[in-house]
Amino acid sequence: QVQLQESGPGQLKPSQTLSLTCTVSGVSISSGGYYWNWIRQHPGKGLEWIGYIYYSGNTYYNPSLKSRVTFSVDSSKNQFSLKLSSVTAADTALYYCARGNIVATHPDGFDIWGQGTMVTVSS
Amino acid sequence: DIVMTQSPRSLPVTPGEPASISCTSSQSLLHNNGYNYLDWYLQKPGQSPQLLIYLGSSRAPGVPGRFSGSGSGTDFTLKISSVEAEDVGVYYCMQTLQTPYSFGQGTKLEIK
């Protein structure tokens, strides 16, 4: 059974760097046919796609966050990670990681999601 | 960027009745490989989103047959043939044809 589990600090102060990790179990992050995503949800709001990373290290960042976000993958630990710099209260959100499927050589939907980790930015 | 627009935003439904949600994209989601890269998700209260429909009309594994997706190009519809109490939550459409991927604003289904 494939599972994703986010982990992170829970709370941090403005201007700090947020670091989150998604641990994948039940499938190798290096196996073909998948890509790995970060999505966030502000309290009471809709879903915002942050970006993706492939096991090869290929990344795409949503332009809305591109200047502050970095993804990485650690195949030896079967994990991928997010770093978001210079956080503000506007980054307070529930952060999800999710597996995306490649269909007909093109990225498609997210079939497995983590449970989400709440991040609060407050002084 | 592709903008996704859902309607209605709120959908009260009597159990056993059908329900329909519309999703319109600002650009066609039809890839030159013939697939529409449009997915539907349901976020039940207090849970992570779950994939219901991918490629516009394919049901994800384990999704009940009362859910169906249709449409092509810029206009898509999610239908529930007979709503059950467990179907409450917020439904989102999402496109992955073009980066940045984008979600609709969500449609909240509630039971009357």
CSV table of C-alpha atoms in Angstrom, one decimal:
chain,number,residue,atom,x,y,z
A,1,GLN,CA,0.0,0.0,0.0
A,2,VAL,CA,1.4,3.3,-1.1
A,3,GLN,CA,1.5,6.0,1.5
A,4,LEU,CA,2.9,9.5,1.8
A,5,GLN,CA,3.6,11.2,5.1
A,6,GLU,CA,4.5,14.9,5.5
A,7,SER,CA,6.7,16.1,8.4
A,8,GLY,CA,7.8,19.5,9.4
A,9,PRO,CA,8.1,22.1,12.2
A,10,GLY,CA,4.4,23.1,12.6
A,11,GLN,CA,5.2,26.6,13.6
A,12,LEU,CA,7.9,29.2,12.6
A,13,LYS,CA,8.5,32.9,12.7
A,14,PRO,CA,8.3,35.4,9.9
A,15,SER,CA,11.5,35.5,7.7
A,16,GLN,CA,12.5,32.0,8.6
A,17,THR,CA,12.8,29.1,6.1
A,18,LEU,CA,10.2,26.4,6.1
A,19,SER,CA,11.5,22.9,5.6
A,20,LEU,CA,9.0,20.0,4.9
A,21,THR,CA,9.7,16.4,4.0
A,22,CYS,CA,7.5,13.8,2.4
A,23,THR,CA,8.3,10.2,3.2
A,24,VAL,CA,7.1,7.7,0.6
A,25,SER,CA,6.4,4.1,1.5
A,26,GLY,CA,5.1,1.2,-0.7
A,27,VAL,CA,6.7,2.4,-3.9
A,28,SER,CA,10.2,3.5,-4.8
A,29,ILE,CA,10.4,7.2,-5.5
A,30,SER,CA,12.8,6.3,-8.3
A,31,SER,CA,10.3,4.2,-10.1
A,32,GLY,CA,9.1,5.5,-13.5
A,33,GLY,CA,5.6,6.7,-14.2
A,34,TYR,CA,5.3,9.1,-11.3
A,35,TYR,CA,6.1,12.6,-10.3
A,36,TRP,CA,6.0,14.2,-6.9
A,37,ASN,CA,4.0,17.3,-5.9
A,38,TRP,CA,3.5,19.8,-3.2
A,39,ILE,CA,0.1,21.5,-2.7
A,40,ARG,CA,-1.1,23.8,0.0
A,41,GLN,CA,-4.4,24.9,1.3
A,42,HIS,CA,-4.9,28.2,3.3
A,43,PRO,CA,-7.3,27.9,6.2
A,44,GLY,CA,-10.8,27.6,4.8
A,45,LYS,CA,-9.7,28.1,1.2
A,46,GLY,CA,-9.1,26.1,-1.9
A,47,LEU,CA,-6.1,24.2,-3.2
A,48,GLU,CA,-2.9,25.8,-4.5
A,49,TRP,CA,-0.4,23.7,-6.5
A,50,ILE,CA,3.2,24.7,-5.5
A,51,GLY,CA,5.1,22.5,-7.9
A,52,TYR,CA,6.6,19.1,-8.7
A,53,ILE,CA,9.8,17.2,-8.7
A,54,TYR,CA,10.8,14.1,-10.6
A,55,TYR,CA,13.2,11.5,-9.2
A,56,SER,CA,15.7,12.7,-11.7
A,57,GLY,CA,15.6,16.1,-9.9
A,58,ASN,CA,13.7,17.9,-12.7
A,59,THR,CA,11.5,20.5,-11.0
A,60,TYR,CA,8.8,23.0,-11.8
A,61,TYR,CA,7.8,25.8,-9.4
A,62,ASN,CA,4.6,27.8,-9.5
A,63,PRO,CA,5.6,31.3,-10.5
A,64,SER,CA,3.7,32.6,-7.5
A,65,LEU,CA,6.3,31.1,-5.2
A,66,LYS,CA,9.2,30.4,-7.6
A,67,SER,CA,11.6,33.0,-6.0
A,68,ARG,CA,11.3,31.4,-2.6
A,69,VAL,CA,10.8,27.7,-3.1
A,70,THR,CA,13.2,24.8,-3.6
A,71,PHE,CA,12.5,21.1,-4.0
A,72,SER,CA,14.9,18.2,-3.6
A,73,VAL,CA,14.7,14.4,-3.7
A,74,ASP,CA,16.6,11.8,-1.6
A,75,SER,CA,16.2,8.5,-3.3
A,76,SER,CA,18.2,6.7,-0.6
A,77,LYS,CA,15.6,7.7,2.0
A,78,ASN,CA,12.6,7.6,-0.4
A,79,GLN,CA,11.8,11.2,0.4
A,80,PHE,CA,11.3,14.5,-1.3
A,81,SER,CA,11.4,17.8,0.4
A,82,LEU,CA,10.3,21.4,0.2
A,83,LYS,CA,12.1,24.6,1.4
A,84,LEU,CA,10.3,27.9,1.4
A,85,SER,CA,12.3,30.9,2.4
A,86,SER,CA,11.3,34.2,3.9
A,87,VAL,CA,8.0,33.0,5.2
A,88,THR,CA,5.2,35.4,6.2
A,89,ALA,CA,1.8,34.9,7.7
A,90,ALA,CA,0.5,34.4,4.2
A,91,ASP,CA,2.3,31.1,4.1
A,92,THR,CA,0.2,29.8,7.0
A,93,ALA,CA,-1.5,26.8,5.4
A,94,LEU,CA,-2.0,23.0,5.4
A,95,TYR,CA,0.8,21.6,3.2
A,96,TYR,CA,0.2,18.3,1.3
A,97,CYS,CA,2.5,16.1,-0.7
A,98,ALA,CA,1.0,14.0,-3.4
A,99,ARG,CA,2.0,11.4,-6.1
A,100,GLY,CA,1.2,12.3,-9.7
A,101,ASN,CA,0.8,9.8,-12.5
A,102,ILE,CA,2.3,10.0,-15.9
A,103,VAL,CA,-0.3,9.1,-18.6
A,104,ALA,CA,0.6,8.8,-22.2
A,105,THR,CA,4.0,10.5,-21.4
A,106,HIS,CA,2.2,13.5,-19.9
A,107,PRO,CA,1.6,14.4,-16.2
A,108,ASP,CA,-1.9,13.6,-14.9
A,109,GLY,CA,-3.7,13.6,-11.6
A,110,PHE,CA,-2.7,13.0,-8.1
A,111,ASP,CA,-3.8,9.6,-6.9
A,112,ILE,CA,-2.1,9.4,-3.5
A,113,TRP,CA,-2.0,12.2,-1.0
A,114,GLY,CA,-0.4,12.6,2.4
A,115,GLN,CA,-2.6,13.6,5.3
A,116,GLY,CA,-1.2,17.1,5.3
A,117,THR,CA,0.9,19.1,7.8
A,118,MET,CA,-0.3,22.4,9.2
A,119,VAL,CA,2.3,25.2,9.1
A,120,THR,CA,1.7,28.4,11.1
A,121,VAL,CA,3.8,31.4,10.7
A,122,SER,CA,3.6,33.8,13.6
A,123,SER,CA,5.8,36.0,15.6
B,1,ASP,CA,-2.0,30.6,-17.1
B,2,ILE,CA,-5.1,28.4,-17.4
B,3,VAL,CA,-8.0,29.5,-15.1
B,4,MET,CA,-10.5,26.9,-13.9
B,5,THR,CA,-14.0,28.0,-13.1
B,6,GLN,CA,-16.5,25.8,-11.3
B,7,SER,CA,-20.3,26.2,-10.8
B,8,PRO,CA,-22.2,26.1,-8.7
B,9,ARG,CA,-20.1,27.0,-5.7
B,10,SER,CA,-22.7,25.5,-3.3
B,11,LEU,CA,-24.8,22.5,-4.1
B,12,PRO,CA,-27.5,21.3,-1.7
B,13,VAL,CA,-28.8,17.9,-2.7
B,14,THR,CA,-31.4,15.4,-1.3
B,15,PRO,CA,-30.1,11.9,-0.8
B,16,GLY,CA,-31.0,9.7,-3.8
B,17,GLU,CA,-31.2,12.6,-6.2
B,18,PRO,CA,-28.6,13.3,-8.9
B,19,ALA,CA,-26.0,16.1,-8.8
B,20,SER,CA,-24.0,17.8,-11.4
B,21,ILE,CA,-20.9,20.1,-11.2
B,22,SER,CA,-19.6,22.1,-14.1
B,23,CYS,CA,-15.9,23.0,-14.7
B,24,THR,CA,-14.8,25.4,-17.4
B,25,SER,CA,-11.2,26.1,-18.4
B,26,SER,CA,-9.9,29.3,-20.0
B,27,GLN,CA,-8.0,27.2,-22.6
B,28,SER,CA,-8.7,23.8,-24.1
B,29,LEU,CA,-7.4,20.9,-22.0
B,30,LEU,CA,-7.2,18.6,-25.0
B,31,HIS,CA,-3.7,17.4,-25.6
B,32,ASN,CA,-2.5,16.4,-29.1
B,33,ASN,CA,-2.4,12.8,-27.8
B,34,GLY,CA,-6.2,12.9,-27.6
B,35,TYR,CA,-6.5,13.0,-23.9
B,36,ASN,CA,-8.1,15.8,-21.8
B,37,TYR,CA,-5.9,16.5,-18.8
B,38,LEU,CA,-8.7,17.3,-16.4
B,39,ASP,CA,-9.2,15.6,-13.1
B,40,TRP,CA,-11.8,15.7,-10.3
B,41,TYR,CA,-11.2,15.5,-6.6
B,42,LEU,CA,-13.3,15.2,-3.5
B,43,GLN,CA,-12.2,16.6,-0.2
B,44,LYS,CA,-14.3,15.2,2.5
B,45,PRO,CA,-14.5,17.2,5.8
B,46,GLY,CA,-11.2,16.9,7.7
B,47,GLN,CA,-9.6,14.7,5.0
B,48,SER,CA,-7.1,15.0,2.2
B,49,PRO,CA,-8.4,15.3,-1.3
B,50,GLN,CA,-9.0,12.1,-3.1
B,51,LEU,CA,-8.9,11.5,-6.9
B,52,LEU,CA,-12.3,10.6,-8.4
B,53,ILE,CA,-11.9,11.1,-12.1
B,54,TYR,CA,-8.8,11.5,-14.3
B,55,LEU,CA,-8.4,12.3,-18.0
B,56,GLY,CA,-11.8,13.9,-17.9
B,57,SER,CA,-13.8,10.7,-17.7
B,58,SER,CA,-11.9,7.7,-16.2
B,59,ARG,CA,-12.9,6.7,-12.8
B,60,ALA,CA,-10.0,6.2,-10.3
B,61,PRO,CA,-9.7,2.8,-8.7
B,62,GLY,CA,-12.2,2.2,-5.9
B,63,VAL,CA,-14.4,5.1,-6.9
B,64,PRO,CA,-18.1,4.2,-6.9
B,65,GLY,CA,-19.9,3.8,-10.2
B,66,ARG,CA,-22.3,6.6,-9.3
B,67,PHE,CA,-19.5,9.1,-10.2
B,68,SER,CA,-18.9,9.9,-13.8
B,69,GLY,CA,-17.0,12.6,-15.7
B,70,SER,CA,-17.6,13.9,-19.2
B,71,GLY,CA,-16.6,16.7,-21.5
B,72,SER,CA,-13.8,17.8,-23.7
B,73,GLY,CA,-11.9,20.9,-24.6
B,74,THR,CA,-13.0,23.6,-22.2
B,75,ASP,CA,-16.2,22.3,-20.7
B,76,PHE,CA,-16.4,19.4,-18.3
B,77,THR,CA,-19.0,17.9,-15.9
B,78,LEU,CA,-18.9,15.7,-12.9
B,79,LYS,CA,-22.1,13.8,-12.3
B,80,ILE,CA,-23.3,11.8,-9.3
B,81,SER,CA,-26.2,9.6,-10.3
B,82,SER,CA,-27.6,9.2,-6.9
B,83,VAL,CA,-26.1,11.2,-4.0
B,84,GLU,CA,-25.3,9.5,-0.8
B,85,ALA,CA,-24.6,11.1,2.6
B,86,GLU,CA,-20.9,10.1,2.3
B,87,ASP,CA,-20.5,12.3,-0.8
B,88,VAL,CA,-20.5,15.5,1.2
B,89,GLY,CA,-17.5,17.7,0.9
B,90,VAL,CA,-15.8,20.0,-1.6
B,91,TYR,CA,-15.3,19.0,-5.2
B,92,TYR,CA,-12.4,20.4,-7.2
B,93,CYS,CA,-11.5,20.2,-10.8
B,94,MET,CA,-7.8,20.5,-11.8
B,95,GLN,CA,-5.9,20.8,-15.0
B,96,THR,CA,-2.5,19.3,-15.7
B,97,LEU,CA,-2.3,20.1,-19.4
B,98,GLN,CA,-0.1,23.2,-18.8
B,99,THR,CA,2.1,24.4,-16.0
B,100,PRO,CA,1.3,25.9,-13.6
B,101,TYR,CA,-1.3,23.3,-12.9
B,102,SER,CA,-4.5,24.9,-11.5
B,103,PHE,CA,-7.5,24.0,-9.5
B,104,GLY,CA,-11.1,25.3,-9.7
B,105,GLN,CA,-12.4,27.2,-6.6
B,106,GLY,CA,-14.3,24.2,-5.4
B,107,THR,CA,-18.0,23.3,-5.1
B,108,LYS,CA,-19.4,22.4,-1.7
B,109,LEU,CA,-21.9,19.6,-1.8
B,110,GLU,CA,-24.2,19.4,1.2
B,111,ILE,CA,-27.1,17.2,2.1
B,112,LYS,CA,-30.5,18.8,2.3
